[in-house]
C-alpha cells in the first residue's frame, strides 16, 4: 500500500483530550486534515468552541464535548457515548495534562515545598485520567481488533528535568511506562499504543510560563536546535501514530524535542 494512502483517515473516529489549544489542538488538526471525524474535548468550554470553529472553517468534521479529565467517570461516559453515536472509536489521544510549576532548583519547587494536595490532584489528571482513558477506549477497540492510542508524556518523564516540578516529571515517567505495560494486554488484540514525549513547545502550559523570555531561554539552553517547538511541529508524529502507517509500532515512547534528549 502507498504510504500516502496509509496516512488517510476517512471514516475513522478520533478523540482528543485537552484539544482546545496547544499540542492537543495540533493533534486534532492533524487527524481532521486527513479526514477523521474528531471529537475534541477540553475543560475550557469557550476555548473549545472556538477551536472547533477553526477546524470546521478549514473543512474538518468536528464535534465537541466539554470534559474535565479529573472526573474519571466522565471520561468513560464520553468514550462510551462516542461509540454509541458513531459505532466505533479508532484513535484516542490521551493528551490533557498540567504542569507542576517550577523545578527543584527553585525555592517554590524544592521538595520541602511540594504541597501534597496539589501533588495528588496532579497525579489524578496526569496519570490516573490517562489510565482511565486507555481502559475506556481499549474496551471498545479490543472488540473490533482495531485501534490506536497515543499518550502525551514528556522528555521530563525520560530523565531528571531541572525546569519541571516533581509531580510533573514523575507522572510523565509513569505514563511512559503505562504505555509499555498496556502493550502486554493490548497487542494480542491488535490495539496499538504509543507515547509522544515532547520537549519544550511554545504553548500556554503552566500559565504560559514558556511565553516568559527568561523561562524560555532556560528551556532553550538544553535544545540543540536552539529554539522552542511550535505546536504545528507535533502534527507529523501525531498523524503517524494515529494512522495505519505506524501499524508495526506499539509501546514506543518517542521524543520530539529539537534534540534535547540526544545528549
Ligand atoms: N508544551 C510543552 O512544552 C510540553 C512538553 C511536554 C509535554 N507536554 C504535554 O502536552 C500536553 C498538552 O500540553 P500543552 O503544552 O498543549 O498545554 P496547554 O496548556 O497549551 O493546553 C492544555 C489543554 O488542556 C486543557 N486542560 C487542562 N486541564 C484539563 C482537565 N482537567 N480536563 C480536560 N482538559 C484540561 C486546557 O484547558 C488546555 O486547553 C500535556 O499533557 C503536557 O504535559 C507539553
PDB file of C-alpha atoms and ligand atoms in Angstrom:
ATOM      1  CA  UNK A   1       0.000   0.000   0.000  1.00  0.00           C
ATOM      2  CA  UNK A   2       1.240   3.504  -0.811  1.00  0.00           C
ATOM      3  CA  UNK A   3       2.299   5.414   2.281  1.00  0.00           C
ATOM      4  CA  UNK A   4       0.186   8.442   1.374  1.00  0.00           C
ATOM      5  CA  UNK A   5      -2.853   6.135   1.347  1.00  0.00           C
ATOM      6  CA  UNK A   6      -1.859   4.819   4.784  1.00  0.00           C
ATOM      7  CA  UNK A   7      -1.988   8.342   6.186  1.00  0.00           C
ATOM      8  CA  UNK A   8      -5.607   8.930   5.156  1.00  0.00           C
ATOM      9  CA  UNK A   9      -8.153   8.651   7.969  1.00  0.00           C
ATOM     10  CA  UNK A  10     -11.513   8.939   6.245  1.00  0.00           C
ATOM     11  CA  UNK A  11     -14.181   7.002   8.156  1.00  0.00           C
ATOM     12  CA  UNK A  12     -12.171   6.964  11.385  1.00  0.00           C
ATOM     13  CA  UNK A  13     -13.426   8.397  14.671  1.00  0.00           C
ATOM     14  CA  UNK A  14     -10.865  10.209  16.817  1.00  0.00           C
ATOM     15  CA  UNK A  15     -10.953  11.514  20.409  1.00  0.00           C
ATOM     16  CA  UNK A  16      -8.574  14.162  21.752  1.00  0.00           C
ATOM     17  CA  UNK A  17      -8.399  15.435  25.343  1.00  0.00           C
ATOM     18  CA  UNK A  18      -7.067  18.917  26.009  1.00  0.00           C
ATOM     19  CA  UNK A  19      -7.905  19.824  22.401  1.00  0.00           C
ATOM     20  CA  UNK A  20      -8.800  23.490  22.839  1.00  0.00           C
ATOM     21  CA  UNK A  21      -5.261  24.767  22.386  1.00  0.00           C
ATOM     22  CA  UNK A  22      -1.599  23.862  22.278  1.00  0.00           C
ATOM     23  CA  UNK A  23      -0.471  20.361  21.395  1.00  0.00           C
ATOM     24  CA  UNK A  24      -3.954  18.828  21.684  1.00  0.00           C
ATOM     25  CA  UNK A  25      -5.339  21.278  19.148  1.00  0.00           C
ATOM     26  CA  UNK A  26      -2.496  20.441  16.758  1.00  0.00           C
ATOM     27  CA  UNK A  27      -3.203  16.705  17.194  1.00  0.00           C
ATOM     28  CA  UNK A  28      -6.896  17.264  16.448  1.00  0.00           C
ATOM     29  CA  UNK A  29      -5.993  19.376  13.425  1.00  0.00           C
ATOM     30  CA  UNK A  30      -3.590  16.719  12.096  1.00  0.00           C
ATOM     31  CA  UNK A  31      -6.168  13.935  12.067  1.00  0.00           C
ATOM     32  CA  UNK A  32      -9.027  16.205  10.937  1.00  0.00           C
ATOM     33  CA  UNK A  33      -6.983  17.293   7.904  1.00  0.00           C
ATOM     34  CA  UNK A  34      -6.648  13.631   6.940  1.00  0.00           C
ATOM     35  CA  UNK A  35     -10.419  13.092   7.037  1.00  0.00           C
ATOM     36  CA  UNK A  36     -11.047  11.693  10.528  1.00  0.00           C
ATOM     37  CA  UNK A  37     -14.179  12.748  12.398  1.00  0.00           C
ATOM     38  CA  UNK A  38     -12.708  14.350  15.511  1.00  0.00           C
ATOM     39  CA  UNK A  39     -14.311  14.588  18.941  1.00  0.00           C
ATOM     40  CA  UNK A  40     -12.453  17.481  20.550  1.00  0.00           C
ATOM     41  CA  UNK A  41     -12.693  17.566  24.351  1.00  0.00           C
ATOM     42  CA  UNK A  42     -11.448  20.081  26.907  1.00  0.00           C
ATOM     43  CA  UNK A  43     -12.338  21.551  30.286  1.00  0.00           C
ATOM     44  CA  UNK A  44     -12.424  25.085  28.821  1.00  0.00           C
ATOM     45  CA  UNK A  45     -15.795  25.321  27.050  1.00  0.00           C
ATOM     46  CA  UNK A  46     -15.248  28.709  25.355  1.00  0.00           C
ATOM     47  CA  UNK A  47     -11.791  27.924  24.032  1.00  0.00           C
ATOM     48  CA  UNK A  48     -13.033  24.512  22.887  1.00  0.00           C
ATOM     49  CA  UNK A  49     -15.918  26.052  20.923  1.00  0.00           C
ATOM     50  CA  UNK A  50     -13.651  28.494  19.118  1.00  0.00           C
ATOM     51  CA  UNK A  51     -11.007  25.821  18.448  1.00  0.00           C
ATOM     52  CA  UNK A  52     -13.689  23.606  16.899  1.00  0.00           C
ATOM     53  CA  UNK A  53     -14.891  26.532  14.772  1.00  0.00           C
ATOM     54  CA  UNK A  54     -11.368  26.985  13.426  1.00  0.00           C
ATOM     55  CA  UNK A  55     -11.168  23.347  12.348  1.00  0.00           C
ATOM     56  CA  UNK A  56     -14.653  23.412  10.837  1.00  0.00           C
ATOM     57  CA  UNK A  57     -13.765  26.553   8.876  1.00  0.00           C
ATOM     58  CA  UNK A  58     -10.850  24.590   7.416  1.00  0.00           C
ATOM     59  CA  UNK A  59     -13.209  21.775   6.369  1.00  0.00           C
ATOM     60  CA  UNK A  60     -12.803  19.480   9.379  1.00  0.00           C
ATOM     61  CA  UNK A  61     -15.570  17.186  10.637  1.00  0.00           C
ATOM     62  CA  UNK A  62     -15.581  18.044  14.313  1.00  0.00           C
ATOM     63  CA  UNK A  63     -17.750  17.772  17.399  1.00  0.00           C
ATOM     64  CA  UNK A  64     -17.020  18.852  20.955  1.00  0.00           C
ATOM     65  CA  UNK A  65     -17.528  17.509  24.457  1.00  0.00           C
ATOM     66  CA  UNK A  66     -16.735  19.654  27.471  1.00  0.00           C
ATOM     67  CA  UNK A  67     -14.766  17.185  29.579  1.00  0.00           C
ATOM     68  CA  UNK A  68     -12.746  17.605  32.762  1.00  0.00           C
ATOM     69  CA  UNK A  69     -10.419  14.598  32.825  1.00  0.00           C
ATOM     70  CA  UNK A  70     -10.177  14.788  36.610  1.00  0.00           C
ATOM     71  CA  UNK A  71     -13.749  13.454  36.552  1.00  0.00           C
ATOM     72  CA  UNK A  72     -12.820   9.853  35.784  1.00  0.00           C
ATOM     73  CA  UNK A  73     -16.370   8.595  35.257  1.00  0.00           C
ATOM     74  CA  UNK A  74     -16.974  11.410  32.782  1.00  0.00           C
ATOM     75  CA  UNK A  75     -14.115  10.118  30.616  1.00  0.00           C
ATOM     76  CA  UNK A  76     -15.730   6.705  30.338  1.00  0.00           C
ATOM     77  CA  UNK A  77     -19.153   8.254  29.702  1.00  0.00           C
ATOM     78  CA  UNK A  78     -17.701  10.394  26.905  1.00  0.00           C
ATOM     79  CA  UNK A  79     -15.959   7.488  25.194  1.00  0.00           C
ATOM     80  CA  UNK A  80     -18.958   5.159  25.568  1.00  0.00           C
ATOM     81  CA  UNK A  81     -21.151   7.950  24.187  1.00  0.00           C
ATOM     82  CA  UNK A  82     -18.928   8.350  21.126  1.00  0.00           C
ATOM     83  CA  UNK A  83     -19.175   4.631  20.405  1.00  0.00           C
ATOM     84  CA  UNK A  84     -22.954   4.708  20.947  1.00  0.00           C
ATOM     85  CA  UNK A  85     -23.261   7.579  18.466  1.00  0.00           C
ATOM     86  CA  UNK A  86     -20.727   6.502  15.837  1.00  0.00           C
ATOM     87  CA  UNK A  87     -20.431   2.756  16.334  1.00  0.00           C
ATOM     88  CA  UNK A  88     -16.658   2.879  16.822  1.00  0.00           C
ATOM     89  CA  UNK A  89     -13.645   4.706  18.179  1.00  0.00           C
ATOM     90  CA  UNK A  90     -10.409   4.312  16.233  1.00  0.00           C
ATOM     91  CA  UNK A  91      -7.938   6.922  17.510  1.00  0.00           C
ATOM     92  CA  UNK A  92      -7.561   8.243  21.059  1.00  0.00           C
ATOM     93  CA  UNK A  93      -5.171  10.948  22.156  1.00  0.00           C
ATOM     94  CA  UNK A  94      -4.835  10.996  25.966  1.00  0.00           C
ATOM     95  CA  UNK A  95      -3.225  14.416  25.905  1.00  0.00           C
ATOM     96  CA  UNK A  96      -4.656  16.707  28.590  1.00  0.00           C
ATOM     97  CA  UNK A  97      -2.141  17.435  31.302  1.00  0.00           C
ATOM     98  CA  UNK A  98      -0.949  20.105  33.691  1.00  0.00           C
ATOM     99  CA  UNK A  99       2.465  21.304  34.767  1.00  0.00           C
ATOM    100  CA  UNK A 100       3.503  21.221  38.425  1.00  0.00           C
ATOM    101  CA  UNK A 101       5.258  24.578  38.484  1.00  0.00           C
ATOM    102  CA  UNK A 102       8.951  25.246  38.729  1.00  0.00           C
ATOM    103  CA  UNK A 103      11.679  22.683  39.258  1.00  0.00           C
ATOM    104  CA  UNK A 104      13.832  21.501  42.166  1.00  0.00           C
ATOM    105  CA  UNK A 105      16.433  24.263  41.782  1.00  0.00           C
ATOM    106  CA  UNK A 106      13.883  26.903  42.795  1.00  0.00           C
ATOM    107  CA  UNK A 107      12.627  27.516  46.298  1.00  0.00           C
ATOM    108  CA  UNK A 108       8.986  27.001  45.281  1.00  0.00           C
ATOM    109  CA  UNK A 109       9.869  23.748  43.529  1.00  0.00           C
ATOM    110  CA  UNK A 110      12.043  22.282  46.295  1.00  0.00           C
ATOM    111  CA  UNK A 111      10.734  19.013  47.781  1.00  0.00           C
ATOM    112  CA  UNK A 112      10.119  20.669  51.142  1.00  0.00           C
ATOM    113  CA  UNK A 113       7.592  22.942  49.456  1.00  0.00           C
ATOM    114  CA  UNK A 114       5.705  20.370  47.388  1.00  0.00           C
ATOM    115  CA  UNK A 115       2.087  20.557  48.504  1.00  0.00           C
ATOM    116  CA  UNK A 116       0.687  17.028  48.722  1.00  0.00           C
ATOM    117  CA  UNK A 117      -2.890  18.031  47.949  1.00  0.00           C
ATOM    118  CA  UNK A 118      -1.610  19.558  44.706  1.00  0.00           C
ATOM    119  CA  UNK A 119       0.608  16.501  44.139  1.00  0.00           C
ATOM    120  CA  UNK A 120      -2.418  14.189  44.378  1.00  0.00           C
ATOM    121  CA  UNK A 121      -4.561  16.405  42.148  1.00  0.00           C
ATOM    122  CA  UNK A 122      -1.830  16.360  39.528  1.00  0.00           C
ATOM    123  CA  UNK A 123      -1.473  12.573  39.741  1.00  0.00           C
ATOM    124  CA  UNK A 124      -5.205  12.309  39.107  1.00  0.00           C
ATOM    125  CA  UNK A 125      -5.053  14.480  35.977  1.00  0.00           C
ATOM    126  CA  UNK A 126      -1.672  13.471  34.519  1.00  0.00           C
ATOM    127  CA  UNK A 127      -1.690   9.760  35.360  1.00  0.00           C
ATOM    128  CA  UNK A 128      -4.988   8.278  36.567  1.00  0.00           C
ATOM    129  CA  UNK A 129      -7.034  10.042  33.901  1.00  0.00           C
ATOM    130  CA  UNK A 130      -4.672   8.672  31.250  1.00  0.00           C
ATOM    131  CA  UNK A 131      -5.151   5.142  32.602  1.00  0.00           C
ATOM    132  CA  UNK A 132      -8.933   5.538  32.587  1.00  0.00           C
ATOM    133  CA  UNK A 133      -8.852   6.953  29.054  1.00  0.00           C
ATOM    134  CA  UNK A 134      -6.788   3.995  27.858  1.00  0.00           C
ATOM    135  CA  UNK A 135      -9.033   1.494  29.654  1.00  0.00           C
ATOM    136  CA  UNK A 136     -12.254   3.052  28.376  1.00  0.00           C
ATOM    137  CA  UNK A 137     -11.021   3.178  24.775  1.00  0.00           C
ATOM    138  CA  UNK A 138      -9.445  -0.259  24.850  1.00  0.00           C
ATOM    139  CA  UNK A 139     -12.718  -1.885  25.927  1.00  0.00           C
ATOM    140  CA  UNK A 140     -14.203  -0.879  22.566  1.00  0.00           C
ATOM    141  CA  UNK A 141     -11.082  -1.229  20.414  1.00  0.00           C
ATOM    142  CA  UNK A 142     -10.443  -4.801  21.571  1.00  0.00           C
ATOM    143  CA  UNK A 143     -13.874  -5.874  20.315  1.00  0.00           C
ATOM    144  CA  UNK A 144     -13.108  -4.578  16.808  1.00  0.00           C
ATOM    145  CA  UNK A 145      -9.432  -5.650  16.898  1.00  0.00           C
ATOM    146  CA  UNK A 146      -8.539  -2.146  15.776  1.00  0.00           C
ATOM    147  CA  UNK A 147      -7.353   0.993  17.488  1.00  0.00           C
ATOM    148  CA  UNK A 148      -4.531   3.393  18.137  1.00  0.00           C
ATOM    149  CA  UNK A 149      -3.941   5.132  21.443  1.00  0.00           C
ATOM    150  CA  UNK A 150      -1.441   7.967  21.764  1.00  0.00           C
ATOM    151  CA  UNK A 151      -0.415   9.293  25.173  1.00  0.00           C
ATOM    152  CA  UNK A 152       1.349  12.618  25.707  1.00  0.00           C
ATOM    153  CA  UNK A 153       4.318  12.049  28.002  1.00  0.00           C
ATOM    154  CA  UNK A 154       7.295  14.453  28.097  1.00  0.00           C
ATOM    155  CA  UNK A 155      11.068  14.341  27.918  1.00  0.00           C
ATOM    156  CA  UNK A 156      10.726  15.284  31.604  1.00  0.00           C
ATOM    157  CA  UNK A 157       9.492  11.698  32.008  1.00  0.00           C
ATOM    158  CA  UNK A 158      12.618  10.214  30.420  1.00  0.00           C
ATOM    159  CA  UNK A 159      15.203  11.730  32.782  1.00  0.00           C
ATOM    160  CA  UNK A 160      15.513  14.351  35.508  1.00  0.00           C
ATOM    161  CA  UNK A 161      14.462  17.828  34.321  1.00  0.00           C
ATOM    162  CA  UNK A 162      15.568  20.847  36.377  1.00  0.00           C
ATOM    163  CA  UNK A 163      12.876  23.057  34.804  1.00  0.00           C
ATOM    164  CA  UNK A 164       9.910  20.890  35.830  1.00  0.00           C
ATOM    165  CA  UNK A 165       8.236  20.117  39.148  1.00  0.00           C
ATOM    166  CA  UNK A 166       8.482  16.788  40.960  1.00  0.00           C
ATOM    167  CA  UNK A 167       4.905  15.679  40.319  1.00  0.00           C
ATOM    168  CA  UNK A 168       5.110  16.550  36.631  1.00  0.00           C
ATOM    169  CA  UNK A 169       8.337  14.621  35.995  1.00  0.00           C
ATOM    170  CA  UNK A 170       7.017  11.667  37.997  1.00  0.00           C
ATOM    171  CA  UNK A 171       3.661  11.462  36.225  1.00  0.00           C
ATOM    172  CA  UNK A 172       5.217  11.829  32.778  1.00  0.00           C
ATOM    173  CA  UNK A 173       7.591   8.936  33.545  1.00  0.00           C
ATOM    174  CA  UNK A 174       4.649   6.930  34.845  1.00  0.00           C
ATOM    175  CA  UNK A 175       2.570   7.366  31.691  1.00  0.00           C
ATOM    176  CA  UNK A 176       5.529   6.307  29.538  1.00  0.00           C
ATOM    177  CA  UNK A 177       5.677   3.008  31.402  1.00  0.00           C
ATOM    178  CA  UNK A 178       1.886   2.760  31.472  1.00  0.00           C
ATOM    179  CA  UNK A 179       2.094   2.709  27.682  1.00  0.00           C
ATOM    180  CA  UNK A 180       4.669  -0.101  27.710  1.00  0.00           C
ATOM    181  CA  UNK A 181       2.696  -2.061  30.311  1.00  0.00           C
ATOM    182  CA  UNK A 182      -0.513  -1.737  28.273  1.00  0.00           C
ATOM    183  CA  UNK A 183       1.170  -3.336  25.258  1.00  0.00           C
ATOM    184  CA  UNK A 184       1.203  -6.660  27.113  1.00  0.00           C
ATOM    185  CA  UNK A 185      -2.591  -6.735  27.196  1.00  0.00           C
ATOM    186  CA  UNK A 186      -3.490  -4.782  24.065  1.00  0.00           C
ATOM    187  CA  UNK A 187      -1.086  -6.086  21.417  1.00  0.00           C
ATOM    188  CA  UNK A 188      -2.741  -9.529  21.169  1.00  0.00           C
ATOM    189  CA  UNK A 189      -5.938  -7.658  20.265  1.00  0.00           C
ATOM    190  CA  UNK A 190      -4.259  -5.582  17.536  1.00  0.00           C
ATOM    191  CA  UNK A 191      -4.634  -2.359  19.528  1.00  0.00           C
ATOM    192  CA  UNK A 192      -1.508  -0.191  19.299  1.00  0.00           C
ATOM    193  CA  UNK A 193      -0.446   2.270  21.983  1.00  0.00           C
ATOM    194  CA  UNK A 194       2.481   4.680  21.844  1.00  0.00           C
ATOM    195  CA  UNK A 195       3.636   7.823  23.603  1.00  0.00           C
ATOM    196  CA  UNK A 196       4.847  11.157  22.351  1.00  0.00           C
ATOM    197  CA  UNK A 197       7.480  12.731  24.610  1.00  0.00           C
ATOM    198  CA  UNK A 198       7.690  16.429  23.695  1.00  0.00           C
ATOM    199  CA  UNK A 199      10.494  18.746  24.689  1.00  0.00           C
ATOM    200  CA  UNK A 200       9.614  22.404  25.273  1.00  0.00           C
ATOM    201  CA  UNK A 201       6.888  23.646  22.933  1.00  0.00           C
ATOM    202  CA  UNK A 202       5.533  27.169  22.975  1.00  0.00           C
ATOM    203  CA  UNK A 203       2.042  26.657  24.414  1.00  0.00           C
ATOM    204  CA  UNK A 204       0.029  28.008  27.342  1.00  0.00           C
ATOM    205  CA  UNK A 205       1.161  25.210  29.684  1.00  0.00           C
ATOM    206  CA  UNK A 206       1.975  26.285  33.241  1.00  0.00           C
ATOM    207  CA  UNK A 207       0.003  29.545  32.991  1.00  0.00           C
ATOM    208  CA  UNK A 208       2.018  30.411  29.908  1.00  0.00           C
ATOM    209  CA  UNK A 209       5.417  30.345  31.665  1.00  0.00           C
ATOM    210  CA  UNK A 210       7.137  29.412  28.386  1.00  0.00           C
ATOM    211  CA  UNK A 211       5.984  32.756  26.975  1.00  0.00           C
ATOM    212  CA  UNK A 212       8.272  34.478  29.511  1.00  0.00           C
ATOM    213  CA  UNK A 213      11.534  35.020  27.552  1.00  0.00           C
ATOM    214  CA  UNK A 214      13.651  34.363  30.659  1.00  0.00           C
ATOM    215  CA  UNK A 215      11.983  30.985  31.300  1.00  0.00           C
ATOM    216  CA  UNK A 216      12.027  30.153  27.582  1.00  0.00           C
ATOM    217  CA  UNK A 217      15.767  30.822  27.351  1.00  0.00           C
ATOM    218  CA  UNK A 218      16.391  28.389  30.233  1.00  0.00           C
ATOM    219  CA  UNK A 219      14.466  25.664  28.397  1.00  0.00           C
ATOM    220  CA  UNK A 220      16.119  26.502  25.064  1.00  0.00           C
ATOM    221  CA  UNK A 221      19.595  26.192  26.610  1.00  0.00           C
ATOM    222  CA  UNK A 222      19.094  22.397  26.535  1.00  0.00           C
ATOM    223  CA  UNK A 223      17.704  22.224  22.988  1.00  0.00           C
ATOM    224  CA  UNK A 224      20.373  21.624  20.312  1.00  0.00           C
ATOM    225  CA  UNK A 225      18.126  23.142  17.620  1.00  0.00           C
ATOM    226  CA  UNK A 226      18.242  26.308  19.733  1.00  0.00           C
ATOM    227  CA  UNK A 227      14.535  27.139  19.967  1.00  0.00           C
ATOM    228  CA  UNK A 228      11.193  26.062  21.371  1.00  0.00           C
ATOM    229  CA  UNK A 229       8.948  23.815  19.313  1.00  0.00           C
ATOM    230  CA  UNK A 230       5.885  25.281  17.656  1.00  0.00           C
ATOM    231  CA  UNK A 231       2.679  23.242  18.221  1.00  0.00           C
ATOM    232  CA  UNK A 232       2.240  22.538  14.496  1.00  0.00           C
ATOM    233  CA  UNK A 233       5.525  20.617  14.631  1.00  0.00           C
ATOM    234  CA  UNK A 234       3.819  17.834  16.616  1.00  0.00           C
ATOM    235  CA  UNK A 235       1.399  17.124  13.754  1.00  0.00           C
ATOM    236  CA  UNK A 236       3.570  14.786  11.690  1.00  0.00           C
ATOM    237  CA  UNK A 237       4.320  12.449  14.592  1.00  0.00           C
ATOM    238  CA  UNK A 238       0.724  12.624  15.829  1.00  0.00           C
ATOM    239  CA  UNK A 239      -0.551  11.634  12.393  1.00  0.00           C
ATOM    240  CA  UNK A 240       1.980   8.845  12.010  1.00  0.00           C
ATOM    241  CA  UNK A 241       0.936   7.281  15.323  1.00  0.00           C
ATOM    242  CA  UNK A 242      -2.782   7.757  14.590  1.00  0.00           C
ATOM    243  CA  UNK A 243      -2.624   6.141  11.171  1.00  0.00           C
ATOM    244  CA  UNK A 244      -2.045   2.701   9.655  1.00  0.00           C
ATOM    245  CA  UNK A 245       1.407   3.966   8.594  1.00  0.00           C
ATOM    246  CA  UNK A 246       2.563   3.009  12.111  1.00  0.00           C
ATOM    247  CA  UNK A 247       0.879  -0.408  12.158  1.00  0.00           C
ATOM    248  CA  UNK A 248       4.009  -2.231  13.448  1.00  0.00           C
ATOM    249  CA  UNK A 249       4.715   0.369  16.155  1.00  0.00           C
ATOM    250  CA  UNK A 250       3.477  -0.206  19.660  1.00  0.00           C
ATOM    251  CA  UNK A 251       4.984   0.530  23.069  1.00  0.00           C
ATOM    252  CA  UNK A 252       7.250   3.253  21.691  1.00  0.00           C
ATOM    253  CA  UNK A 253       7.959   6.443  23.632  1.00  0.00           C
ATOM    254  CA  UNK A 254       9.162   8.918  21.044  1.00  0.00           C
ATOM    255  CA  UNK A 255      10.951  12.150  21.927  1.00  0.00           C
ATOM    256  CA  UNK A 256      10.167  15.187  19.769  1.00  0.00           C
ATOM    257  CA  UNK A 257      12.396  17.756  21.316  1.00  0.00           C
ATOM    258  CA  UNK A 258      14.803  19.513  18.980  1.00  0.00           C
ATOM    259  CA  UNK A 259      17.495  17.099  20.123  1.00  0.00           C
ATOM    260  CA  UNK A 260      17.169  17.815  23.848  1.00  0.00           C
ATOM    261  CA  UNK A 261      17.311  14.145  24.834  1.00  0.00           C
ATOM    262  CA  UNK A 262      20.129  13.287  22.401  1.00  0.00           C
ATOM    263  CA  UNK A 263      22.994  14.177  24.740  1.00  0.00           C
TER     264      UNK A 263
HETATM  265  N1  LIG B   1       4.217  22.473  25.954  1.00  0.00           N
HETATM  266  C1  LIG B   1       5.235  21.728  26.335  1.00  0.00           C
HETATM  267  O1  LIG B   1       6.373  22.188  26.376  1.00  0.00           O
HETATM  268  C2  LIG B   1       5.030  20.282  26.706  1.00  0.00           C
HETATM  269  C3  LIG B   1       6.154  19.465  26.830  1.00  0.00           C
HETATM  270  C4  LIG B   1       5.987  18.135  27.166  1.00  0.00           C
HETATM  271  C5  LIG B   1       4.720  17.626  27.354  1.00  0.00           C
HETATM  272  N2  LIG B   1       3.648  18.443  27.234  1.00  0.00           N
HETATM  273  C6  LIG B   1       2.324  17.844  27.467  1.00  0.00           C
HETATM  274  O2  LIG B   1       1.478  18.132  26.388  1.00  0.00           O
HETATM  275  C7  LIG B   1       0.115  18.092  26.828  1.00  0.00           C
HETATM  276  C8  LIG B   1      -0.589  19.333  26.318  1.00  0.00           C
HETATM  277  O3  LIG B   1       0.037  20.450  26.885  1.00  0.00           O
HETATM  278  P1  LIG B   1       0.108  21.867  26.153  1.00  0.00           P
HETATM  279  O4  LIG B   1       1.524  22.283  26.196  1.00  0.00           O
HETATM  280  O5  LIG B   1      -0.616  21.822  24.863  1.00  0.00           O
HETATM  281  O6  LIG B   1      -0.661  22.743  27.230  1.00  0.00           O
HETATM  282  P2  LIG B   1      -1.809  23.860  27.092  1.00  0.00           P
HETATM  283  O7  LIG B   1      -1.958  24.394  28.481  1.00  0.00           O
HETATM  284  O8  LIG B   1      -1.489  24.807  25.986  1.00  0.00           O
HETATM  285  O9  LIG B   1      -3.096  23.025  26.696  1.00  0.00           O
HETATM  286  C9  LIG B   1      -3.641  22.101  27.589  1.00  0.00           C
HETATM  287  C10 LIG B   1      -5.143  21.990  27.364  1.00  0.00           C
HETATM  288  O10 LIG B   1      -5.635  21.049  28.314  1.00  0.00           O
HETATM  289  C11 LIG B   1      -6.814  21.583  28.911  1.00  0.00           C
HETATM  290  N3  LIG B   1      -6.992  21.045  30.243  1.00  0.00           N
HETATM  291  C12 LIG B   1      -6.371  21.413  31.386  1.00  0.00           C
HETATM  292  N4  LIG B   1      -6.861  20.734  32.421  1.00  0.00           N
HETATM  293  C13 LIG B   1      -7.801  19.896  31.924  1.00  0.00           C
HETATM  294  C14 LIG B   1      -8.666  18.951  32.502  1.00  0.00           C
HETATM  295  N5  LIG B   1      -8.683  18.724  33.823  1.00  0.00           N
HETATM  296  N6  LIG B   1      -9.512  18.276  31.681  1.00  0.00           N
HETATM  297  C15 LIG B   1      -9.517  18.498  30.362  1.00  0.00           C
HETATM  298  N7  LIG B   1      -8.734  19.404  29.758  1.00  0.00           N
HETATM  299  C16 LIG B   1      -7.890  20.083  30.532  1.00  0.00           C
HETATM  300  C17 LIG B   1      -6.608  23.093  28.924  1.00  0.00           C
HETATM  301  O11 LIG B   1      -7.855  23.792  29.008  1.00  0.00           O
HETATM  302  C18 LIG B   1      -5.883  23.307  27.601  1.00  0.00           C
HETATM  303  O12 LIG B   1      -6.769  23.570  26.542  1.00  0.00           O
HETATM  304  C19 LIG B   1       0.173  17.972  28.345  1.00  0.00           C
HETATM  305  O13 LIG B   1      -0.013  16.630  28.732  1.00  0.00           O
HETATM  306  C20 LIG B   1       1.591  18.411  28.665  1.00  0.00           C
HETATM  307  O14 LIG B   1       2.062  17.871  29.869  1.00  0.00           O
HETATM  308  C21 LIG B   1       3.768  19.745  26.911  1.00  0.00           C
END
